[in-house]
mmCIF file of N, CA and C and ligand atoms in Angstrom:
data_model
loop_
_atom_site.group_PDB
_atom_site.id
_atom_site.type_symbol
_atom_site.label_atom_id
_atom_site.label_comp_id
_atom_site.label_asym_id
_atom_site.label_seq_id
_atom_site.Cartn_x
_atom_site.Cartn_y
_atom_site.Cartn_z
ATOM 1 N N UNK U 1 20.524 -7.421 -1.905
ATOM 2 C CA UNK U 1 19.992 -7.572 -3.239
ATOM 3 C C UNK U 1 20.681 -6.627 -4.226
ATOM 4 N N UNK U 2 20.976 -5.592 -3.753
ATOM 5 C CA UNK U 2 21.589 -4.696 -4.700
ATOM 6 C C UNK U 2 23.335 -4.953 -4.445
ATOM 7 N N UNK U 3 23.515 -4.700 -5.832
ATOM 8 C CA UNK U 3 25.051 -5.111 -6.509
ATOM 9 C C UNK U 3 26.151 -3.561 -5.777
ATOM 10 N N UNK U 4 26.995 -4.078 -5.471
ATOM 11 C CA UNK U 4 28.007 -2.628 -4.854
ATOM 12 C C UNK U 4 28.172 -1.688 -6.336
ATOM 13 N N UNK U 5 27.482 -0.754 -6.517
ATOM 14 C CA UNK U 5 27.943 0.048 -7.357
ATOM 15 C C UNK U 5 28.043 1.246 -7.020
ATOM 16 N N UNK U 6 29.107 2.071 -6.724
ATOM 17 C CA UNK U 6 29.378 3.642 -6.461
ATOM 18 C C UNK U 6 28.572 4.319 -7.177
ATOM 19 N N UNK U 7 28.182 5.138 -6.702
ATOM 20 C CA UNK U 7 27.533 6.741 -7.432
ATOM 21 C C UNK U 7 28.435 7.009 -8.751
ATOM 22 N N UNK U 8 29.714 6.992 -8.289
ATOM 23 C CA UNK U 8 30.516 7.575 -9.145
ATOM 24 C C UNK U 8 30.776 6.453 -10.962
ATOM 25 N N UNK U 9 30.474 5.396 -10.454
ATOM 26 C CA UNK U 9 30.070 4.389 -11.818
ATOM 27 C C UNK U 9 29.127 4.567 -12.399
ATOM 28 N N UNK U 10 28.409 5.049 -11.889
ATOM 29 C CA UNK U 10 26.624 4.817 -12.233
ATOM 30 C C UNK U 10 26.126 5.740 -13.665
ATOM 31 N N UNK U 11 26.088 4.638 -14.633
ATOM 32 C CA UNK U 11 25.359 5.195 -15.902
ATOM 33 C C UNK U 11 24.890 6.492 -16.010
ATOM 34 N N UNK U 12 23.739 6.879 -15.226
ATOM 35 C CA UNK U 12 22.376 7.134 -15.652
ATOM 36 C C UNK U 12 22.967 8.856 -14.627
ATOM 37 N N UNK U 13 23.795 8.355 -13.339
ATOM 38 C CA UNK U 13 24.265 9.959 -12.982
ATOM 39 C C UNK U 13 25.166 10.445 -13.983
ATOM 40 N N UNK U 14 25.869 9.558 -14.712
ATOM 41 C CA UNK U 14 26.679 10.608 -15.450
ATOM 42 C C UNK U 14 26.016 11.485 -16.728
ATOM 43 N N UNK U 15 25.105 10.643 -17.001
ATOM 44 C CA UNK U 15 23.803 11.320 -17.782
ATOM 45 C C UNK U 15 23.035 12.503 -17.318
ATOM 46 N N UNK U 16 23.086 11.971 -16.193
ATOM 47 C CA UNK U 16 22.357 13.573 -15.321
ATOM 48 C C UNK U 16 23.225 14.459 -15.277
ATOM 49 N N UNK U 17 24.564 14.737 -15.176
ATOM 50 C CA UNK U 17 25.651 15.334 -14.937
ATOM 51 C C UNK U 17 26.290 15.502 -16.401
ATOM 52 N N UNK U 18 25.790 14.822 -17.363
ATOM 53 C CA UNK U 18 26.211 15.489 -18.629
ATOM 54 C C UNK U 18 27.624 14.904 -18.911
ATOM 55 N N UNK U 19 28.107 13.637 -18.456
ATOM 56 C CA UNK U 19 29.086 13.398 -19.034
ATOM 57 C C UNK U 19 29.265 12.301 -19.756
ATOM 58 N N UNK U 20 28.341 12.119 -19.880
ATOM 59 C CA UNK U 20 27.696 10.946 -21.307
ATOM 60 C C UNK U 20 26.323 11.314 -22.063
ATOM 61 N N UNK U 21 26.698 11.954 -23.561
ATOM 62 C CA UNK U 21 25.315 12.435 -23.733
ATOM 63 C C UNK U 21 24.161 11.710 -24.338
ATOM 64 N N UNK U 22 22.740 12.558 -23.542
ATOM 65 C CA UNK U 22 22.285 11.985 -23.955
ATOM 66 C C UNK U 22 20.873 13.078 -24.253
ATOM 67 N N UNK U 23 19.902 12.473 -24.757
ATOM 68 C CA UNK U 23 18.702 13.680 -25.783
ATOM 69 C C UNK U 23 18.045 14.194 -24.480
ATOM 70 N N UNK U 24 18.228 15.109 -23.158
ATOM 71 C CA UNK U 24 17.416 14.743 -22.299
ATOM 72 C C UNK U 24 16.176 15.317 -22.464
ATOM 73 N N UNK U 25 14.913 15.153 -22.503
ATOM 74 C CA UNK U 25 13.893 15.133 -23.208
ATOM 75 C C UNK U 25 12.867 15.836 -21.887
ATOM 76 N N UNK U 26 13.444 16.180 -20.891
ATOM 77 C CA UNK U 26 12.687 16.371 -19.541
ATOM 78 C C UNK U 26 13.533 16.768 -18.059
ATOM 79 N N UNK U 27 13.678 17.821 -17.739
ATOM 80 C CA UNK U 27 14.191 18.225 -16.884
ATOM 81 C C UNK U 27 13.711 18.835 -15.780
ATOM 82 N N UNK U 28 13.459 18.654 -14.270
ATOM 83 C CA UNK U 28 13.210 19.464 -13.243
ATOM 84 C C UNK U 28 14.119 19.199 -12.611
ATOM 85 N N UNK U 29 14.205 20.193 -10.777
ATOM 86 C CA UNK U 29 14.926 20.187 -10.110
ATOM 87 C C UNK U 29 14.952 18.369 -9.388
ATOM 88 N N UNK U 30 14.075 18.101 -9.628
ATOM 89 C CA UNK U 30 14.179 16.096 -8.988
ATOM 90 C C UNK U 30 14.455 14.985 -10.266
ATOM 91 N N UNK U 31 14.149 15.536 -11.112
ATOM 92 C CA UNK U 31 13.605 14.164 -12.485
ATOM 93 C C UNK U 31 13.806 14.595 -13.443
ATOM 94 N N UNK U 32 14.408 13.565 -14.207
ATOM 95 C CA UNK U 32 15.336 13.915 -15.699
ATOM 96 C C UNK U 32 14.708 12.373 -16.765
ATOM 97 N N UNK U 33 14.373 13.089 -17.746
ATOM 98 C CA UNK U 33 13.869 11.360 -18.872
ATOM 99 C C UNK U 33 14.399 11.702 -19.997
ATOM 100 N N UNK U 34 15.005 10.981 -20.700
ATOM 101 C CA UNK U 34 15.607 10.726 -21.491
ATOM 102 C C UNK U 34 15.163 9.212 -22.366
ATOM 103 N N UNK U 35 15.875 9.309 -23.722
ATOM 104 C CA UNK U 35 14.919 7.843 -24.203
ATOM 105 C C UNK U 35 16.168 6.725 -23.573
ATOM 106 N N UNK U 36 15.238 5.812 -24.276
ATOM 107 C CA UNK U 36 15.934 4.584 -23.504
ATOM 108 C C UNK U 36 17.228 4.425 -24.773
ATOM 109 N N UNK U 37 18.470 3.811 -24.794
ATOM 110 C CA UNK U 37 19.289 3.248 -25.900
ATOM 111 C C UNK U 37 18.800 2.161 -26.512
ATOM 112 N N UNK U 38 17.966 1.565 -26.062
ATOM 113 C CA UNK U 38 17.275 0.220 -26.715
ATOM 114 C C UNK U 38 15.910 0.056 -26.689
ATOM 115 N N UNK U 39 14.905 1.181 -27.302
ATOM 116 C CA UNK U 39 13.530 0.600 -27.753
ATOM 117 C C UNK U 39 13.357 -0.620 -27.472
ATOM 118 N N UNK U 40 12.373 -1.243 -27.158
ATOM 119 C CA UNK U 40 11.394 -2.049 -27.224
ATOM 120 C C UNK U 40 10.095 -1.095 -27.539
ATOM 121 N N UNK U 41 9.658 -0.071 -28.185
ATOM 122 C CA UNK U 41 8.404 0.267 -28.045
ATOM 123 C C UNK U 41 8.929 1.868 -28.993
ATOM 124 N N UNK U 42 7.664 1.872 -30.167
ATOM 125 C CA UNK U 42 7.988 3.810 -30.395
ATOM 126 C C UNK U 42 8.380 4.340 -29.373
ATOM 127 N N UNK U 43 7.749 4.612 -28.126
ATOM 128 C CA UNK U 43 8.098 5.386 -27.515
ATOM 129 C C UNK U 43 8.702 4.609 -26.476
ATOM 130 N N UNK U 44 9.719 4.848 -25.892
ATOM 131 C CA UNK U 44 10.477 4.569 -24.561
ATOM 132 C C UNK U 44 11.681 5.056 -24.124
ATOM 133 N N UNK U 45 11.098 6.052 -23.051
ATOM 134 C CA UNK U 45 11.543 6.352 -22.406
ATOM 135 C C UNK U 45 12.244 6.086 -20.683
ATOM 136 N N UNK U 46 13.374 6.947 -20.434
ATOM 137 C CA UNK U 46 13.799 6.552 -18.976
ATOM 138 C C UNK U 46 12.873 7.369 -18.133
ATOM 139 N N UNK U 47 12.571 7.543 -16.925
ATOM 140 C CA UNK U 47 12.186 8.789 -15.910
ATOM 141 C C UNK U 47 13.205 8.347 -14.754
ATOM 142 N N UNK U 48 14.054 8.742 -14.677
ATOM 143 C CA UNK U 48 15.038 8.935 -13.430
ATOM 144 C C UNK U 48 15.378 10.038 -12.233
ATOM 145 N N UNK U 49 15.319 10.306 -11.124
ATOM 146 C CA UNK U 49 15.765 10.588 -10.535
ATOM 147 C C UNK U 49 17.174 11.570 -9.748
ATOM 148 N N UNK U 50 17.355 12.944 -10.126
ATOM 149 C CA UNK U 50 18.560 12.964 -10.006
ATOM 150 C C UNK U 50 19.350 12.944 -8.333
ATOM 151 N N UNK U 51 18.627 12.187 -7.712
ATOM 152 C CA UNK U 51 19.057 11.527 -6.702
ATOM 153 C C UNK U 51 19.581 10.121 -7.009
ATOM 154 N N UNK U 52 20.811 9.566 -6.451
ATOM 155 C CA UNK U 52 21.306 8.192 -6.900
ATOM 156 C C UNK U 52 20.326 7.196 -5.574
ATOM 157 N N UNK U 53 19.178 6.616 -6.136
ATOM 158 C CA UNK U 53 18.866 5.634 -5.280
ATOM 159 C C UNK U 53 19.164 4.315 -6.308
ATOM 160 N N UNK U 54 19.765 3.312 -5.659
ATOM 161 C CA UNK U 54 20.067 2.323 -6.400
ATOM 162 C C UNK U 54 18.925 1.413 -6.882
ATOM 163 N N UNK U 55 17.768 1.166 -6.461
ATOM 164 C CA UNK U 55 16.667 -0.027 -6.611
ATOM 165 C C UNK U 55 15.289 1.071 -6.451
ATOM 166 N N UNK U 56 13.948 0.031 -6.253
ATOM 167 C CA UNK U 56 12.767 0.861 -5.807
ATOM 168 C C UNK U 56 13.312 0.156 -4.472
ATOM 169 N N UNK U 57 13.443 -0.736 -4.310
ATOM 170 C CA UNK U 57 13.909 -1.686 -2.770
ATOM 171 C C UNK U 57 14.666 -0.757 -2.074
ATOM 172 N N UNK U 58 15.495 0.179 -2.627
ATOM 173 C CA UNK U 58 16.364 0.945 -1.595
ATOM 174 C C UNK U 58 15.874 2.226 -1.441
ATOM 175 N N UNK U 59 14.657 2.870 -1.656
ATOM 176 C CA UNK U 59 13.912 4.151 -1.469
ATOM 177 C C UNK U 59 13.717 4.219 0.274
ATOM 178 N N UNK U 60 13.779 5.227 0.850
ATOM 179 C CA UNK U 60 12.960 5.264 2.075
ATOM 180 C C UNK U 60 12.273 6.214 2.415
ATOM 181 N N UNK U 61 11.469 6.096 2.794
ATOM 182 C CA UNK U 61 9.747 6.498 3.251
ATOM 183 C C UNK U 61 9.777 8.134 3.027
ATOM 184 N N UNK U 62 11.094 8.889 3.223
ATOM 185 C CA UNK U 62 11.075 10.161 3.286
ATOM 186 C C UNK U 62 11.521 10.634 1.614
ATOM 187 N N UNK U 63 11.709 9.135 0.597
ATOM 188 C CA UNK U 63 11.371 9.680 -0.748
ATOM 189 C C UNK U 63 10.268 9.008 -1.886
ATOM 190 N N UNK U 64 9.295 9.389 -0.838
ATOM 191 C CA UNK U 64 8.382 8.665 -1.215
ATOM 192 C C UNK U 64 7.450 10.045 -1.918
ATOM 193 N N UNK U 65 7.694 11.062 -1.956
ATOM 194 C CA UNK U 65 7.194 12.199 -2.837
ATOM 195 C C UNK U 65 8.232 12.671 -4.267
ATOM 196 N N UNK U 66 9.234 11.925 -4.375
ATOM 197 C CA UNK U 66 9.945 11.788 -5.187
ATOM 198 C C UNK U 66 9.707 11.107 -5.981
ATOM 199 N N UNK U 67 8.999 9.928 -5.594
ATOM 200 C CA UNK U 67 8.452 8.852 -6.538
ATOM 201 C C UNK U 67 7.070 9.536 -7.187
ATOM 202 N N UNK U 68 6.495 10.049 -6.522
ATOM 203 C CA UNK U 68 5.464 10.621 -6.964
ATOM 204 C C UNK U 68 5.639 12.025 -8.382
ATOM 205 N N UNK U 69 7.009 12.840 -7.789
ATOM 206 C CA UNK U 69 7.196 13.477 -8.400
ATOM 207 C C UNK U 69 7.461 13.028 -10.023
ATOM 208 N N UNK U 70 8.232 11.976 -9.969
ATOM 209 C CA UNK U 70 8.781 10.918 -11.140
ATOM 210 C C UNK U 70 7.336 10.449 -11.640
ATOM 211 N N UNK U 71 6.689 9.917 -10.911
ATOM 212 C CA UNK U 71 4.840 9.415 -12.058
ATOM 213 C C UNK U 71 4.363 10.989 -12.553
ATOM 214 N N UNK U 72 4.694 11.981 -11.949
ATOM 215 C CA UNK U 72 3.986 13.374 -12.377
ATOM 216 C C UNK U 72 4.920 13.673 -13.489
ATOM 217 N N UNK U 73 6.080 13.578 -13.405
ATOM 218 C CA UNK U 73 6.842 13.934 -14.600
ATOM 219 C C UNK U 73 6.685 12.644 -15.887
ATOM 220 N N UNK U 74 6.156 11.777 -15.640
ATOM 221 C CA UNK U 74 6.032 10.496 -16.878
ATOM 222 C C UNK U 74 4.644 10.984 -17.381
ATOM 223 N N UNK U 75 3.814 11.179 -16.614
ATOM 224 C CA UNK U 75 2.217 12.070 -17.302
ATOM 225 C C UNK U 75 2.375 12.648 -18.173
ATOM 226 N N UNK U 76 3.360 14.012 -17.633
ATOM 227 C CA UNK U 76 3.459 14.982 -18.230
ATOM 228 C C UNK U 76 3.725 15.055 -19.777
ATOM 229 N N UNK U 77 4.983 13.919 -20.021
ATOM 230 C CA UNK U 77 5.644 13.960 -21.111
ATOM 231 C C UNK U 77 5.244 12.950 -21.782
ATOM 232 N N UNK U 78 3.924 12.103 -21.270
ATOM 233 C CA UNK U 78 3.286 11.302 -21.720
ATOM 234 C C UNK U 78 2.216 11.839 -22.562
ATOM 235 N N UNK U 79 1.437 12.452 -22.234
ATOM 236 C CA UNK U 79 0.633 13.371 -22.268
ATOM 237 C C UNK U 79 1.387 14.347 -23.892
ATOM 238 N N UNK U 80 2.297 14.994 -23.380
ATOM 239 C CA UNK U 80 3.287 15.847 -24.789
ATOM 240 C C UNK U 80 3.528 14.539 -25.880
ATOM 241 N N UNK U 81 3.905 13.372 -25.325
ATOM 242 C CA UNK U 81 3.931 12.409 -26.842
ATOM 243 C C UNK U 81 2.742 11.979 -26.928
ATOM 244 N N UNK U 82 1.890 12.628 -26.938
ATOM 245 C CA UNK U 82 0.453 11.489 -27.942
ATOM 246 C C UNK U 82 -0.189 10.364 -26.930
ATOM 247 N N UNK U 83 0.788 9.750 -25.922
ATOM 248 C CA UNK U 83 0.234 8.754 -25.423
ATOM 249 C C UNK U 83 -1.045 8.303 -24.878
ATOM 250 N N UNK U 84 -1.782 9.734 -24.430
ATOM 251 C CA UNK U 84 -3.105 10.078 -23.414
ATOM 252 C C UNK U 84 -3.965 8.964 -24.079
ATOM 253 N N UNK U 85 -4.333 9.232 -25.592
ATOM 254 C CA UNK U 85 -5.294 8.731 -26.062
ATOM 255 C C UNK U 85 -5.364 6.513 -26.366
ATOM 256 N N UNK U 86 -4.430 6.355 -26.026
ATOM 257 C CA UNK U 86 -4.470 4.946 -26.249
ATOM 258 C C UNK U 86 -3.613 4.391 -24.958
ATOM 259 N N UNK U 87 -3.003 5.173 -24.500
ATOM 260 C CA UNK U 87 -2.486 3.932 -23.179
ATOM 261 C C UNK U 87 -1.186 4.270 -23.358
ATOM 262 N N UNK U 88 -0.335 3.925 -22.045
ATOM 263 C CA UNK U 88 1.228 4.085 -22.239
ATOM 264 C C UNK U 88 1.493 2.881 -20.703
ATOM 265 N N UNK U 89 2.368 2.450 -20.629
ATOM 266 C CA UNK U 89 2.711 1.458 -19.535
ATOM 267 C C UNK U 89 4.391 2.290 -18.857
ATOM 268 N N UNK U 90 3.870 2.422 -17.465
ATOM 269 C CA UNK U 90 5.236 2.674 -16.996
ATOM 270 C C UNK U 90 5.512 1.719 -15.892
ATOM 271 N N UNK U 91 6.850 1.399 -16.052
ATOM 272 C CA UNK U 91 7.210 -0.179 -15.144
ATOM 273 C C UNK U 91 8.536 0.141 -14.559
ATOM 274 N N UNK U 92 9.002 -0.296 -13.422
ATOM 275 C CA UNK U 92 10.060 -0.442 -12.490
ATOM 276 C C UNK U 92 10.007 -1.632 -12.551
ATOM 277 N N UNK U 93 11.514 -1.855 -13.063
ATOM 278 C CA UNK U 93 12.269 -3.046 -12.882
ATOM 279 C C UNK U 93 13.336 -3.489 -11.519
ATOM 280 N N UNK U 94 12.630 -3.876 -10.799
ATOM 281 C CA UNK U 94 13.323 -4.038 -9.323
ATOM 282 C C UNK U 94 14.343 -5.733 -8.843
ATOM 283 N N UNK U 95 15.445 -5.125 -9.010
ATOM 284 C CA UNK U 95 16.277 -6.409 -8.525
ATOM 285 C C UNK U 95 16.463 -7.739 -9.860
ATOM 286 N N UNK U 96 16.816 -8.185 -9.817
ATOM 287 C CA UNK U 96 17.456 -9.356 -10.619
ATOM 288 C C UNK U 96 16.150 -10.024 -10.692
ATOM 289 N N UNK U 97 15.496 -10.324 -10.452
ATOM 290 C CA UNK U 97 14.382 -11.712 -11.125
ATOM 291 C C UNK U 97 13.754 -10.455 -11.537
ATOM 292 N N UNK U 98 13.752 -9.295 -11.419
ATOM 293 C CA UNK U 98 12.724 -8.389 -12.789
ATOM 294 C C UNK U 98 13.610 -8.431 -13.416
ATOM 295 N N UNK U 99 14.747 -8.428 -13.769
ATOM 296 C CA UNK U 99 15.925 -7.827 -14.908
ATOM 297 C C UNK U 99 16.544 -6.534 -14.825
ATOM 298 N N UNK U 100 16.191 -6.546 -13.311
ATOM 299 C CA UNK U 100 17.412 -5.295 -13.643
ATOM 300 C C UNK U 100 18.433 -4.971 -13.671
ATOM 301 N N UNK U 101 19.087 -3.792 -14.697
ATOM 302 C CA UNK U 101 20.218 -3.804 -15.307
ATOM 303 C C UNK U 101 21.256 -2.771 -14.706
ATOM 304 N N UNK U 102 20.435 -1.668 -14.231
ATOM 305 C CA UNK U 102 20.707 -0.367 -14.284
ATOM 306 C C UNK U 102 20.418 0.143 -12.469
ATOM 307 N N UNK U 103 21.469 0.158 -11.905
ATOM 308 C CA UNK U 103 21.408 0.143 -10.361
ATOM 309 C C UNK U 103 21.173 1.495 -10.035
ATOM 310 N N UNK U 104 20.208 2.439 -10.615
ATOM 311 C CA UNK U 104 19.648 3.796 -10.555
ATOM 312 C C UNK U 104 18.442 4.001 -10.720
ATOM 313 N N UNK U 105 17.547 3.533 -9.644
ATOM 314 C CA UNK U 105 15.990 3.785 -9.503
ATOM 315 C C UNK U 105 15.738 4.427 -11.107
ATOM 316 N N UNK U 106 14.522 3.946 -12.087
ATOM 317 C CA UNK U 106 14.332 4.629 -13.072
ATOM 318 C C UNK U 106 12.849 3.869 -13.660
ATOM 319 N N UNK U 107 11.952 4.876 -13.901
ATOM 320 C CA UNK U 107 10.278 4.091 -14.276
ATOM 321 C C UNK U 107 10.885 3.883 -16.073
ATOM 322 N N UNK U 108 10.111 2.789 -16.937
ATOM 323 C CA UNK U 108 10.215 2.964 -17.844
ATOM 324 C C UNK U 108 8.906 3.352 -18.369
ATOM 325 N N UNK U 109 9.153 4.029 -19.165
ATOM 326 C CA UNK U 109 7.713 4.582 -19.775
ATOM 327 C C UNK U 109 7.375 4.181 -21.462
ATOM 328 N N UNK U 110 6.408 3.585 -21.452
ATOM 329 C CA UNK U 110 6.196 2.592 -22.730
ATOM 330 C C UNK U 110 5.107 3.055 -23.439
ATOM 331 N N UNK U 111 5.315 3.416 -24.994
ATOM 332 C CA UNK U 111 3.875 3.364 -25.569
ATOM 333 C C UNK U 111 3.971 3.278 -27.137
ATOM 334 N N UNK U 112 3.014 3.706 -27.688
ATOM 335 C CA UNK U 112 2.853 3.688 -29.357
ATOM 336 C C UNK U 112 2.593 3.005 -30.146
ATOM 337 N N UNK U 113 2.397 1.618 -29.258
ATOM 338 C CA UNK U 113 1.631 0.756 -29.815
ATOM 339 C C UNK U 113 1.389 -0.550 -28.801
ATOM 340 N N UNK U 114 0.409 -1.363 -29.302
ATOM 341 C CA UNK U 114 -0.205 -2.129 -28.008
ATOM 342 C C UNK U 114 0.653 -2.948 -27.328
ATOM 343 N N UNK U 115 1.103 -3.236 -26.203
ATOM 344 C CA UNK U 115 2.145 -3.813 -25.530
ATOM 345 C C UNK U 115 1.602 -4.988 -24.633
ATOM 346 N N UNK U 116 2.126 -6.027 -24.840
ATOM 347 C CA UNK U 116 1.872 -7.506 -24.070
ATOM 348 C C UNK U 116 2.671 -7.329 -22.987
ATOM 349 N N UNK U 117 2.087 -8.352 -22.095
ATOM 350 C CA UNK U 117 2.582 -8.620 -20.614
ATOM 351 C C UNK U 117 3.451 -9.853 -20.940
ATOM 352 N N UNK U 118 4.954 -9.721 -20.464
ATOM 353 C CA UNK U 118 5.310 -10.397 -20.323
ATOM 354 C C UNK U 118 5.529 -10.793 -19.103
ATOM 355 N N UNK U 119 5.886 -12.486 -18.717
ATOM 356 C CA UNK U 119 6.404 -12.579 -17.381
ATOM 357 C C UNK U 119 7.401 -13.915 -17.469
HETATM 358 P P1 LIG C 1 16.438 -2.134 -16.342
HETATM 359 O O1 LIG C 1 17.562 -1.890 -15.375
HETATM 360 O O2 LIG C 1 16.295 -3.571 -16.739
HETATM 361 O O3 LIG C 1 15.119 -1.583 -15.885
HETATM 362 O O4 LIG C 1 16.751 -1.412 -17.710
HETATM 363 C C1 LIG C 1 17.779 -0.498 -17.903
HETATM 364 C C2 LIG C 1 17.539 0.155 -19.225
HETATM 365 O O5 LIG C 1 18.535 1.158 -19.400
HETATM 366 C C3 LIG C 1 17.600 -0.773 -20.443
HETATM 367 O O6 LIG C 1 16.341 -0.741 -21.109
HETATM 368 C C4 LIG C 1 18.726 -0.179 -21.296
HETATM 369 O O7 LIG C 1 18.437 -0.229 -22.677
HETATM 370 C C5 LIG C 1 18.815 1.246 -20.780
HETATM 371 N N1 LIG C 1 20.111 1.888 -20.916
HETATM 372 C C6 LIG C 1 21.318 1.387 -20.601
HETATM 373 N N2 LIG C 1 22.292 2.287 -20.851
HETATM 374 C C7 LIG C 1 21.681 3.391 -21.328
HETATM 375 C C8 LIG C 1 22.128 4.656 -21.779
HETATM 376 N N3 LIG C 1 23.419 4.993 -21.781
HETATM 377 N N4 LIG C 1 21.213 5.548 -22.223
HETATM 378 C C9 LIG C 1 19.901 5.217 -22.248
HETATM 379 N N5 LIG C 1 19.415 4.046 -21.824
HETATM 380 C C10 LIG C 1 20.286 3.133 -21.388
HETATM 381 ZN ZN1 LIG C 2 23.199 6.975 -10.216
#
């Protein structure tokens, strides 16, 4: 399911690595967020990983506190933008029939105003 893409191509590490800049808005030793280049929403943001896992499909069981770490870091900075009080949506886009674009595990984090379900 996942597309051959090297580490060394990959968008979102060179972002982590600082060689494409970008506002990073959130930093620990596991998880880095940054906004997205294309709003759909006031607020939207990335929460990524600075581990290269390509999909949620390609995680395994022993980074499964990583994922956790990544929802603790979307709170957090959820919480710092305003979001607490009305709602914020965070979504993984997994594999091609979700749309995904970006072959670097990453939650999107959505808010600022009321957001429809699409499908
Ligand atoms: P998806 O893989 O569908 O979950 O979405 C990937 C997201 O990454 C899209 O919403 C893009 O707008 C976003 N994106 C792509 N390139 C960049 C970039 N250089 N900086 C920030 N966001 C990006
Ligand atoms: Zn990567």
């Amino acid at each position: 399911m996942t597309p051959e893409q090297s580490k060394s191509d990959c968008i979102f590490c060179k972002i982590i690595g600082g060689e494409i800049a970008s506002n990073i808005i959130y930093r620990d030793k596991d998880v880095v967020i940054f906004p997205d280049i294309n709003p759909v929403a006031p607020v939207h943001l990335l929460v990524v990983p600075i581990k290269h896992i390509a999909s949620l499909a390609d995680m395994e069981e022993s980074d499964a506190a990583l994922v956790g770490k990544m929802v603790a870091a979307a709170n957090k900075v959820a919480r710092e933008q305003g979001l607490f009080k009305n709602g914020y949506r965070l979504t993984v886009n997994c594999g091609a029939y979700a749309g995904q674009v970006v072959w670097h595990l990453h939650m999107h984090l959505m808010g600022g105003r009321p957001l429809k379900w699409e499908n």
